[in-house]
Amino acid sequence: MKPLSKMTLGLASALLASTAISNVAQAEDLTLCWAAWDPANALVELSKDFTKESGIGMKFEFVPWTNYADRFLNELNSKGKLCDLIIGDSQWIGGSAENGHYVKLNDFFDKEKISMDDFVPATVVGYSEWPKNTPNYWALPAMGDVVGWTYRKDWFEKPELQKEFKEKYGWDLAPPTTFDQLKQIAEFFQKREIDGKTVYGASIYTERGSEGVTMGVMDVLYSFGFKYENPDKPYEMEGFVNSEGAVKGLEFYKALYDCCTPPGSSNSYMGEGVDAFKSGQVAMHMNFAFTWPGLYKDEAVGGDKIGFFVNPKETAQFAQLGGQGISVVSYSEHQEAALKYIKWFANKDVQAKWWSLGGYSCLKAVVEDPGFPASQPYAQTFLDSMAIVKDFWAEPSYASLLQASQKRFHDYVVAGNGTAKDALDGLVKDWTEVFQDDGKM
Amino acid sequence: MTETGLTMLNRTADGVARATPEPLARRVRGMSDKGLAWLFISPTILLLLAINIFPLIWAIQLSFTNYRANRPNELVKNVGLSNYQRILNDPDIWIAMQTTAHFVFWTIVLQTLIGFSLAYLIDRKFRGHAFWTTIILVPMMLSPAVVGNFWRFLYQPQIGLFAYAVSFVTGIPPTQIEMLSNVSLAPWSIIIVDTWMWTPYVMLICLAGLRSIPEYIYEAAEVDRASNWRQFWSITLPMALPFIMLAVLFRGIENFKMFDMVNLLTGGGPGSTTEVASITLKRQAFESWRTGYSSAFAIILFVAVFGLANIYVKALNKVKQR
């Protein structure tokens, strides 16, 4: 063979081999789908260890929260193969389990000795089980989250404000433990001049388009006595959804919106809340716990200037659950590799690193570690909040149920149409129709 | 065409014919004119069938079912006309239709009045009119997403320029001018943005109408000593009317299905104050996943727009024939 032909043959073989290797590598790659937010960046960092250990490459598909549900529910409904692993919202679990989008993980957990008893119970019920409170698992709890509050510690500690507040309300200016206290503090700060700037009482959820106003209202309503249904008779909502306490709770939320939010807060959710707090507009800020690490690190409002507190109480004390579980998509062609990732992710060391990077672990071994409360300034608030969580419906029709509550709550709280009783009566009517359509009533 | 022009055209045609590969030329040579015409338009027709007609037929079929796109494993039942019945008896749908009608009416009135006035001024051909025409046209060249986002900032009561401008004129504190949060102001905030963006489009069509009026008609009117006012009412307006009506038709159809601006500015809020029909449709189709129900709603909207547009086009033809 001539030298030139040899060289050509050698080059061709090398090219062929490299293409083949790259194809093998691509075939082993996993795509993980989630929302585009801070914890997702932490997960990218964390997943490098998985690639190092297993040789399986990781690709990520992150979509902003505003399009997250639309984008990925479309993907699942069309039986798309884009996502091998998905960190889906807690409310998707019913629909995704019943429509066969997620792989049931019971056998896998048994085989790999992954026990759901090792995870915080509220996260197992919220993120993994369908039907609720039955041992049918469709996800591994991945990212614990809950609605809580941040406040401007530096403002609260100003002696002149403390003195004025005590004179006005008769108690020390401190993080509120009841909703009445929260409103008093919000009123106190509303339109106050601090450091030459007009500030406002509180930033709360009012967003209309996706789930914002519902998450905010529910976060308050639970503690006022709202229940989704009769505990003894599923889907019976009359007198529970529109109970006297629930009406009071909704009236409280509207009063808080009317008195104490910054101007133009009629469509505010996670991002707008963070902006309001970071720009020094508000004294208190309702938001999911995932925002806390970022706010704590913020140069302008973080560090010593920020404090955290659990959702206040009324007749009871509850908080709205956020967060998600990680599931294997049943249409994935790489289910084996995806299950390997789940097994790796459930490991205690990985979970500990997940927390240290800014993710919220749901593993008891991590959150019940004696050093956990002191590990971050917000760790104890997170733990206390996770102990009192409740979640929205996770039924397959959750989207219709959510849309009805978005409309009813926004119509009353922001647009000021009708009364709180009208809004909740209307909600019972809407939700009844949805369950009747589903044949559940 | 002059003889030289014809000769050149023939030469070009000969050149093209010679350049056509022999196998293709042989195939085409045997075709009739009609066959050749079909050959050229068939890709477009196929594309239209695939992306317009087929989905329309499918949507009509789905509108008689209880199909939900998020429940692929559920049995799809034929529910007859019940989706249509529910929509037509749903008070929320009628409120959305009223909101849409309010929005369409006011945007058309404002855009037509301002658009025609601007076209009338530009048609005067004053010094620098070309520059001002370009400036006026800028808003309609922007993406609706960009427009929606920057107007959201302009309307912001604490930092928005709009609030400060209104405050400067009225003396009301800017933080009280909550264009997007106030129930009475929110619909107008969208009307203002849509008018700002699309008036230049109406202006362009009206300008084309004004420029199409022959100069000699005005000269004859001058000879008859008709006043400017008389010339406007008897010549300008009647002759530009078909163009104005065309602009109204285009804007009417567009605004009936307006989605992007409302979604970006208010998301349908506060409450349901600005929830136009397209927002309701999107919520039913892609948030509640009531595919059958939303298909029926889409068909009702389609029939409404199609019917109204047809009546309007007949009126337009009558005006043109006058």
PDB file of C-alpha atoms in Angstrom, chain B residues 52-293:
ATOM      1  CA  ASN B  52     -54.478  25.612   7.918  1.00  0.00           C
ATOM      2  CA  ILE B  53     -57.211  23.393   6.564  1.00  0.00           C
ATOM      3  CA  PHE B  54     -56.269  20.128   8.257  1.00  0.00           C
ATOM      4  CA  PRO B  55     -56.018  21.665  11.764  1.00  0.00           C
ATOM      5  CA  LEU B  56     -59.295  23.486  11.167  1.00  0.00           C
ATOM      6  CA  ILE B  57     -61.098  20.282  10.220  1.00  0.00           C
ATOM      7  CA  TRP B  58     -59.488  18.502  13.152  1.00  0.00           C
ATOM      8  CA  ALA B  59     -60.525  21.270  15.536  1.00  0.00           C
ATOM      9  CA  ILE B  60     -64.109  21.052  14.263  1.00  0.00           C
ATOM     10  CA  GLN B  61     -64.056  17.321  14.917  1.00  0.00           C
ATOM     11  CA  LEU B  62     -62.562  17.775  18.411  1.00  0.00           C
ATOM     12  CA  SER B  63     -65.149  20.411  19.294  1.00  0.00           C
ATOM     13  CA  PHE B  64     -67.795  17.680  19.465  1.00  0.00           C
ATOM     14  CA  THR B  65     -65.765  15.590  21.918  1.00  0.00           C
ATOM     15  CA  ASN B  66     -64.657  15.712  25.544  1.00  0.00           C
ATOM     16  CA  TYR B  67     -61.011  15.251  24.499  1.00  0.00           C
ATOM     17  CA  ARG B  68     -58.306  16.584  26.801  1.00  0.00           C
ATOM     18  CA  ALA B  69     -54.764  16.711  25.452  1.00  0.00           C
ATOM     19  CA  ASN B  70     -53.292  16.050  28.900  1.00  0.00           C
ATOM     20  CA  ARG B  71     -55.111  12.744  29.252  1.00  0.00           C
ATOM     21  CA  PRO B  72     -53.977  10.735  26.263  1.00  0.00           C
ATOM     22  CA  ASN B  73     -55.091   7.437  27.778  1.00  0.00           C
ATOM     23  CA  GLU B  74     -58.658   8.483  28.510  1.00  0.00           C
ATOM     24  CA  LEU B  75     -61.535   7.352  26.309  1.00  0.00           C
ATOM     25  CA  VAL B  76     -62.667  10.181  24.018  1.00  0.00           C
ATOM     26  CA  LYS B  77     -66.463  10.516  23.969  1.00  0.00           C
ATOM     27  CA  ASN B  78     -68.654  12.284  21.463  1.00  0.00           C
ATOM     28  CA  VAL B  79     -70.600  14.917  23.380  1.00  0.00           C
ATOM     29  CA  GLY B  80     -72.566  16.368  20.477  1.00  0.00           C
ATOM     30  CA  LEU B  81     -73.240  20.078  20.777  1.00  0.00           C
ATOM     31  CA  SER B  82     -72.775  20.255  24.536  1.00  0.00           C
ATOM     32  CA  ASN B  83     -69.444  22.134  24.324  1.00  0.00           C
ATOM     33  CA  TYR B  84     -71.092  24.806  22.163  1.00  0.00           C
ATOM     34  CA  GLN B  85     -74.079  24.921  24.499  1.00  0.00           C
ATOM     35  CA  ARG B  86     -71.875  25.371  27.572  1.00  0.00           C
ATOM     36  CA  ILE B  87     -69.840  28.126  25.940  1.00  0.00           C
ATOM     37  CA  LEU B  88     -72.868  30.085  24.805  1.00  0.00           C
ATOM     38  CA  ASN B  89     -74.413  29.810  28.277  1.00  0.00           C
ATOM     39  CA  ASP B  90     -71.237  30.665  30.171  1.00  0.00           C
ATOM     40  CA  PRO B  91     -71.436  34.210  31.609  1.00  0.00           C
ATOM     41  CA  ASP B  92     -67.617  34.404  31.834  1.00  0.00           C
ATOM     42  CA  ILE B  93     -67.346  33.851  28.084  1.00  0.00           C
ATOM     43  CA  TRP B  94     -69.807  36.671  27.425  1.00  0.00           C
ATOM     44  CA  ILE B  95     -67.860  38.971  29.725  1.00  0.00           C
ATOM     45  CA  ALA B  96     -64.698  38.109  27.773  1.00  0.00           C
ATOM     46  CA  MET B  97     -66.541  38.849  24.511  1.00  0.00           C
ATOM     47  CA  GLN B  98     -67.705  42.215  25.868  1.00  0.00           C
ATOM     48  CA  THR B  99     -64.140  43.036  26.937  1.00  0.00           C
ATOM     49  CA  THR B 100     -62.958  42.118  23.435  1.00  0.00           C
ATOM     50  CA  ALA B 101     -65.654  44.253  21.810  1.00  0.00           C
ATOM     51  CA  HIS B 102     -64.751  47.239  24.028  1.00  0.00           C
ATOM     52  CA  PHE B 103     -61.100  46.833  23.125  1.00  0.00           C
ATOM     53  CA  VAL B 104     -61.746  46.415  19.375  1.00  0.00           C
ATOM     54  CA  PHE B 105     -64.138  49.386  19.262  1.00  0.00           C
ATOM     55  CA  TRP B 106     -61.902  51.906  20.994  1.00  0.00           C
ATOM     56  CA  THR B 107     -58.670  50.862  19.299  1.00  0.00           C
ATOM     57  CA  ILE B 108     -60.318  51.132  15.888  1.00  0.00           C
ATOM     58  CA  VAL B 109     -61.892  54.509  16.625  1.00  0.00           C
ATOM     59  CA  LEU B 110     -58.653  55.986  17.956  1.00  0.00           C
ATOM     60  CA  GLN B 111     -56.379  54.427  15.357  1.00  0.00           C
ATOM     61  CA  THR B 112     -58.609  55.500  12.478  1.00  0.00           C
ATOM     62  CA  LEU B 113     -58.991  59.070  13.703  1.00  0.00           C
ATOM     63  CA  ILE B 114     -55.325  59.578  14.554  1.00  0.00           C
ATOM     64  CA  GLY B 115     -54.058  57.505  11.597  1.00  0.00           C
ATOM     65  CA  PHE B 116     -56.134  59.432   9.064  1.00  0.00           C
ATOM     66  CA  SER B 117     -55.220  62.779  10.601  1.00  0.00           C
ATOM     67  CA  LEU B 118     -51.519  61.911  10.452  1.00  0.00           C
ATOM     68  CA  ALA B 119     -51.852  60.688   6.855  1.00  0.00           C
ATOM     69  CA  TYR B 120     -53.645  63.932   5.935  1.00  0.00           C
ATOM     70  CA  LEU B 121     -50.813  65.974   7.455  1.00  0.00           C
ATOM     71  CA  ILE B 122     -48.049  63.882   5.891  1.00  0.00           C
ATOM     72  CA  ASP B 123     -49.804  64.144   2.523  1.00  0.00           C
ATOM     73  CA  ARG B 124     -49.301  67.938   2.651  1.00  0.00           C
ATOM     74  CA  LYS B 125     -45.635  67.236   1.869  1.00  0.00           C
ATOM     75  CA  PHE B 126     -44.203  69.812   4.245  1.00  0.00           C
ATOM     76  CA  ARG B 127     -40.473  70.217   4.704  1.00  0.00           C
ATOM     77  CA  GLY B 128     -38.977  67.094   6.332  1.00  0.00           C
ATOM     78  CA  HIS B 129     -42.171  65.056   5.854  1.00  0.00           C
ATOM     79  CA  ALA B 130     -40.174  61.968   4.803  1.00  0.00           C
ATOM     80  CA  PHE B 131     -38.179  62.087   8.026  1.00  0.00           C
ATOM     81  CA  TRP B 132     -41.319  62.412  10.159  1.00  0.00           C
ATOM     82  CA  THR B 133     -43.023  59.606   8.259  1.00  0.00           C
ATOM     83  CA  THR B 134     -40.121  57.316   9.145  1.00  0.00           C
ATOM     84  CA  ILE B 135     -40.226  58.376  12.795  1.00  0.00           C
ATOM     85  CA  ILE B 136     -43.981  57.774  12.980  1.00  0.00           C
ATOM     86  CA  LEU B 137     -43.556  54.308  11.466  1.00  0.00           C
ATOM     87  CA  VAL B 138     -41.044  53.126  14.090  1.00  0.00           C
ATOM     88  CA  PRO B 139     -43.554  51.695  16.640  1.00  0.00           C
ATOM     89  CA  MET B 140     -45.134  49.293  14.163  1.00  0.00           C
ATOM     90  CA  MET B 141     -41.703  47.939  13.231  1.00  0.00           C
ATOM     91  CA  LEU B 142     -41.019  46.817  16.798  1.00  0.00           C
ATOM     92  CA  SER B 143     -41.761  43.368  18.099  1.00  0.00           C
ATOM     93  CA  PRO B 144     -44.958  43.198  20.213  1.00  0.00           C
ATOM     94  CA  ALA B 145     -42.939  41.400  22.914  1.00  0.00           C
ATOM     95  CA  VAL B 146     -40.529  44.338  23.111  1.00  0.00           C
ATOM     96  CA  VAL B 147     -43.348  46.873  23.056  1.00  0.00           C
ATOM     97  CA  GLY B 148     -45.268  45.022  25.790  1.00  0.00           C
ATOM     98  CA  ASN B 149     -42.244  44.800  28.042  1.00  0.00           C
ATOM     99  CA  PHE B 150     -41.090  48.362  27.725  1.00  0.00           C
ATOM    100  CA  TRP B 151     -44.601  49.773  28.192  1.00  0.00           C
ATOM    101  CA  ARG B 152     -44.861  47.686  31.343  1.00  0.00           C
ATOM    102  CA  PHE B 153     -41.866  49.628  32.629  1.00  0.00           C
ATOM    103  CA  LEU B 154     -43.240  52.929  31.357  1.00  0.00           C
ATOM    104  CA  TYR B 155     -46.480  52.268  33.257  1.00  0.00           C
ATOM    105  CA  GLN B 156     -44.646  51.323  36.476  1.00  0.00           C
ATOM    106  CA  PRO B 157     -46.024  53.724  39.103  1.00  0.00           C
ATOM    107  CA  GLN B 158     -42.721  54.205  40.935  1.00  0.00           C
ATOM    108  CA  ILE B 159     -40.190  54.469  38.130  1.00  0.00           C
ATOM    109  CA  GLY B 160     -42.294  54.666  34.950  1.00  0.00           C
ATOM    110  CA  LEU B 161     -42.069  57.726  32.717  1.00  0.00           C
ATOM    111  CA  PHE B 162     -45.748  57.543  31.858  1.00  0.00           C
ATOM    112  CA  ALA B 163     -46.778  57.976  35.491  1.00  0.00           C
ATOM    113  CA  TYR B 164     -44.389  60.911  35.854  1.00  0.00           C
ATOM    114  CA  ALA B 165     -45.654  62.571  32.664  1.00  0.00           C
ATOM    115  CA  VAL B 166     -49.289  62.248  33.781  1.00  0.00           C
ATOM    116  CA  SER B 167     -48.305  63.419  37.242  1.00  0.00           C
ATOM    117  CA  PHE B 168     -46.582  66.465  35.751  1.00  0.00           C
ATOM    118  CA  VAL B 169     -49.748  67.423  33.874  1.00  0.00           C
ATOM    119  CA  THR B 170     -52.381  66.532  36.475  1.00  0.00           C
ATOM    120  CA  GLY B 171     -50.542  66.975  39.746  1.00  0.00           C
ATOM    121  CA  ILE B 172     -51.585  63.488  40.933  1.00  0.00           C
ATOM    122  CA  PRO B 173     -48.651  61.694  42.638  1.00  0.00           C
ATOM    123  CA  PRO B 174     -47.109  59.164  40.226  1.00  0.00           C
ATOM    124  CA  THR B 175     -47.465  56.306  42.728  1.00  0.00           C
ATOM    125  CA  GLN B 176     -51.230  56.753  42.498  1.00  0.00           C
ATOM    126  CA  ILE B 177     -51.239  56.334  38.722  1.00  0.00           C
ATOM    127  CA  GLU B 178     -51.446  52.567  38.609  1.00  0.00           C
ATOM    128  CA  MET B 179     -52.301  51.963  34.986  1.00  0.00           C
ATOM    129  CA  LEU B 180     -51.981  48.188  35.086  1.00  0.00           C
ATOM    130  CA  SER B 181     -53.362  47.585  38.575  1.00  0.00           C
ATOM    131  CA  ASN B 182     -56.388  49.829  38.521  1.00  0.00           C
ATOM    132  CA  VAL B 183     -59.607  48.207  37.299  1.00  0.00           C
ATOM    133  CA  SER B 184     -60.769  51.319  35.430  1.00  0.00           C
ATOM    134  CA  LEU B 185     -57.394  52.187  33.914  1.00  0.00           C
ATOM    135  CA  ALA B 186     -56.107  48.727  32.922  1.00  0.00           C
ATOM    136  CA  PRO B 187     -58.265  48.346  29.752  1.00  0.00           C
ATOM    137  CA  TRP B 188     -57.184  51.816  28.657  1.00  0.00           C
ATOM    138  CA  SER B 189     -53.532  51.009  29.257  1.00  0.00           C
ATOM    139  CA  ILE B 190     -53.799  48.309  26.577  1.00  0.00           C
ATOM    140  CA  ILE B 191     -55.801  50.522  24.225  1.00  0.00           C
ATOM    141  CA  ILE B 192     -53.130  53.240  24.522  1.00  0.00           C
ATOM    142  CA  VAL B 193     -50.287  50.834  23.702  1.00  0.00           C
ATOM    143  CA  ASP B 194     -52.126  49.222  20.793  1.00  0.00           C
ATOM    144  CA  THR B 195     -53.010  52.649  19.415  1.00  0.00           C
ATOM    145  CA  TRP B 196     -49.415  53.820  19.802  1.00  0.00           C
ATOM    146  CA  MET B 197     -48.126  50.758  17.992  1.00  0.00           C
ATOM    147  CA  TRP B 198     -50.638  50.340  15.166  1.00  0.00           C
ATOM    148  CA  THR B 199     -51.762  53.868  14.279  1.00  0.00           C
ATOM    149  CA  PRO B 200     -48.807  54.155  11.833  1.00  0.00           C
ATOM    150  CA  TYR B 201     -50.136  51.123   9.994  1.00  0.00           C
ATOM    151  CA  VAL B 202     -53.551  52.767   9.563  1.00  0.00           C
ATOM    152  CA  MET B 203     -51.756  55.945   8.593  1.00  0.00           C
ATOM    153  CA  LEU B 204     -49.855  54.165   5.807  1.00  0.00           C
ATOM    154  CA  ILE B 205     -53.027  52.704   4.299  1.00  0.00           C
ATOM    155  CA  CYS B 206     -54.812  56.054   4.527  1.00  0.00           C
ATOM    156  CA  LEU B 207     -51.796  57.754   2.964  1.00  0.00           C
ATOM    157  CA  ALA B 208     -51.960  55.332   0.038  1.00  0.00           C
ATOM    158  CA  GLY B 209     -55.631  56.262  -0.335  1.00  0.00           C
ATOM    159  CA  LEU B 210     -54.931  59.999  -0.255  1.00  0.00           C
ATOM    160  CA  ARG B 211     -52.098  59.706  -2.763  1.00  0.00           C
ATOM    161  CA  SER B 212     -54.339  57.750  -5.148  1.00  0.00           C
ATOM    162  CA  ILE B 213     -56.725  60.714  -5.570  1.00  0.00           C
ATOM    163  CA  PRO B 214     -55.923  62.339  -8.921  1.00  0.00           C
ATOM    164  CA  GLU B 215     -54.723  65.920  -8.674  1.00  0.00           C
ATOM    165  CA  TYR B 216     -56.996  67.097 -11.514  1.00  0.00           C
ATOM    166  CA  ILE B 217     -60.100  66.552  -9.359  1.00  0.00           C
ATOM    167  CA  TYR B 218     -58.814  69.083  -6.862  1.00  0.00           C
ATOM    168  CA  GLU B 219     -57.879  71.401  -9.723  1.00  0.00           C
ATOM    169  CA  ALA B 220     -61.445  71.178 -11.069  1.00  0.00           C
ATOM    170  CA  ALA B 221     -62.788  71.890  -7.588  1.00  0.00           C
ATOM    171  CA  GLU B 222     -60.487  74.911  -7.360  1.00  0.00           C
ATOM    172  CA  VAL B 223     -61.891  76.163 -10.670  1.00  0.00           C
ATOM    173  CA  ASP B 224     -65.388  75.726  -9.191  1.00  0.00           C
ATOM    174  CA  ARG B 225     -64.161  77.740  -6.184  1.00  0.00           C
ATOM    175  CA  ALA B 226     -64.910  74.920  -3.724  1.00  0.00           C
ATOM    176  CA  SER B 227     -63.617  75.691  -0.216  1.00  0.00           C
ATOM    177  CA  ASN B 228     -61.007  73.439   1.455  1.00  0.00           C
ATOM    178  CA  TRP B 229     -63.678  72.135   3.780  1.00  0.00           C
ATOM    179  CA  ARG B 230     -65.947  71.299   0.824  1.00  0.00           C
ATOM    180  CA  GLN B 231     -63.072  69.623  -1.011  1.00  0.00           C
ATOM    181  CA  PHE B 232     -62.352  67.474   2.070  1.00  0.00           C
ATOM    182  CA  TRP B 233     -65.963  66.311   2.481  1.00  0.00           C
ATOM    183  CA  SER B 234     -66.769  65.904  -1.222  1.00  0.00           C
ATOM    184  CA  ILE B 235     -63.490  64.607  -2.641  1.00  0.00           C
ATOM    185  CA  THR B 236     -60.891  63.548  -0.065  1.00  0.00           C
ATOM    186  CA  LEU B 237     -63.029  61.616   2.387  1.00  0.00           C
ATOM    187  CA  PRO B 238     -65.271  59.740  -0.116  1.00  0.00           C
ATOM    188  CA  MET B 239     -62.304  58.770  -2.283  1.00  0.00           C
ATOM    189  CA  ALA B 240     -60.150  57.684   0.648  1.00  0.00           C
ATOM    190  CA  LEU B 241     -63.055  55.858   2.330  1.00  0.00           C
ATOM    191  CA  PRO B 242     -62.414  52.411   0.770  1.00  0.00           C
ATOM    192  CA  PHE B 243     -58.828  52.582   2.080  1.00  0.00           C
ATOM    193  CA  ILE B 244     -59.983  53.670   5.536  1.00  0.00           C
ATOM    194  CA  MET B 245     -62.485  50.817   5.567  1.00  0.00           C
ATOM    195  CA  LEU B 246     -59.756  48.397   4.542  1.00  0.00           C
ATOM    196  CA  ALA B 247     -57.587  49.591   7.422  1.00  0.00           C
ATOM    197  CA  VAL B 248     -60.526  49.175   9.804  1.00  0.00           C
ATOM    198  CA  LEU B 249     -61.056  45.636   8.506  1.00  0.00           C
ATOM    199  CA  PHE B 250     -57.410  44.656   9.005  1.00  0.00           C
ATOM    200  CA  ARG B 251     -57.176  46.194  12.468  1.00  0.00           C
ATOM    201  CA  GLY B 252     -60.568  44.789  13.462  1.00  0.00           C
ATOM    202  CA  ILE B 253     -59.566  41.217  12.590  1.00  0.00           C
ATOM    203  CA  GLU B 254     -56.160  41.639  14.259  1.00  0.00           C
ATOM    204  CA  ASN B 255     -57.551  43.121  17.446  1.00  0.00           C
ATOM    205  CA  PHE B 256     -60.340  40.600  17.734  1.00  0.00           C
ATOM    206  CA  LYS B 257     -57.651  37.971  18.236  1.00  0.00           C
ATOM    207  CA  MET B 258     -55.289  40.210  20.215  1.00  0.00           C
ATOM    208  CA  PHE B 259     -53.254  38.140  22.662  1.00  0.00           C
ATOM    209  CA  ASP B 260     -49.608  39.163  22.992  1.00  0.00           C
ATOM    210  CA  MET B 261     -50.052  42.697  24.270  1.00  0.00           C
ATOM    211  CA  VAL B 262     -52.728  41.776  26.818  1.00  0.00           C
ATOM    212  CA  ASN B 263     -50.721  38.801  28.009  1.00  0.00           C
ATOM    213  CA  LEU B 264     -47.575  40.877  28.440  1.00  0.00           C
ATOM    214  CA  LEU B 265     -49.148  43.929  30.016  1.00  0.00           C
ATOM    215  CA  THR B 266     -51.840  42.626  32.341  1.00  0.00           C
ATOM    216  CA  GLY B 267     -52.162  38.864  31.821  1.00  0.00           C
ATOM    217  CA  GLY B 268     -55.916  39.463  31.688  1.00  0.00           C
ATOM    218  CA  GLY B 269     -56.010  41.198  35.088  1.00  0.00           C
ATOM    219  CA  PRO B 270     -56.632  42.872  37.406  1.00  0.00           C
ATOM    220  CA  GLY B 271     -59.084  40.085  38.144  1.00  0.00           C
ATOM    221  CA  SER B 272     -60.628  39.446  34.750  1.00  0.00           C
ATOM    222  CA  THR B 273     -60.891  43.098  33.739  1.00  0.00           C
ATOM    223  CA  THR B 274     -58.785  42.743  30.598  1.00  0.00           C
ATOM    224  CA  GLU B 275     -59.424  39.092  29.872  1.00  0.00           C
ATOM    225  CA  VAL B 276     -60.180  39.186  26.150  1.00  0.00           C
ATOM    226  CA  ALA B 277     -61.521  36.148  24.289  1.00  0.00           C
ATOM    227  CA  SER B 278     -58.090  34.953  23.122  1.00  0.00           C
ATOM    228  CA  ILE B 279     -56.762  34.911  26.698  1.00  0.00           C
ATOM    229  CA  THR B 280     -59.783  32.866  27.832  1.00  0.00           C
ATOM    230  CA  LEU B 281     -59.225  30.520  24.915  1.00  0.00           C
ATOM    231  CA  LYS B 282     -55.548  30.063  25.773  1.00  0.00           C
ATOM    232  CA  ARG B 283     -56.398  29.358  29.420  1.00  0.00           C
ATOM    233  CA  GLN B 284     -58.990  26.766  28.508  1.00  0.00           C
ATOM    234  CA  ALA B 285     -56.788  25.119  25.881  1.00  0.00           C
ATOM    235  CA  PHE B 286     -53.337  25.151  27.449  1.00  0.00           C
ATOM    236  CA  GLU B 287     -53.858  25.631  31.176  1.00  0.00           C
ATOM    237  CA  SER B 288     -57.064  23.707  31.839  1.00  0.00           C
ATOM    238  CA  TRP B 289     -56.396  21.378  28.910  1.00  0.00           C
ATOM    239  CA  ARG B 290     -60.066  21.290  27.926  1.00  0.00           C
ATOM    240  CA  THR B 291     -59.167  20.622  24.309  1.00  0.00           C
ATOM    241  CA  GLY B 292     -62.668  19.752  23.051  1.00  0.00           C
ATOM    242  CA  TYR B 293     -64.232  22.706  24.819  1.00  0.00           C
TER     243      TYR B 293
END
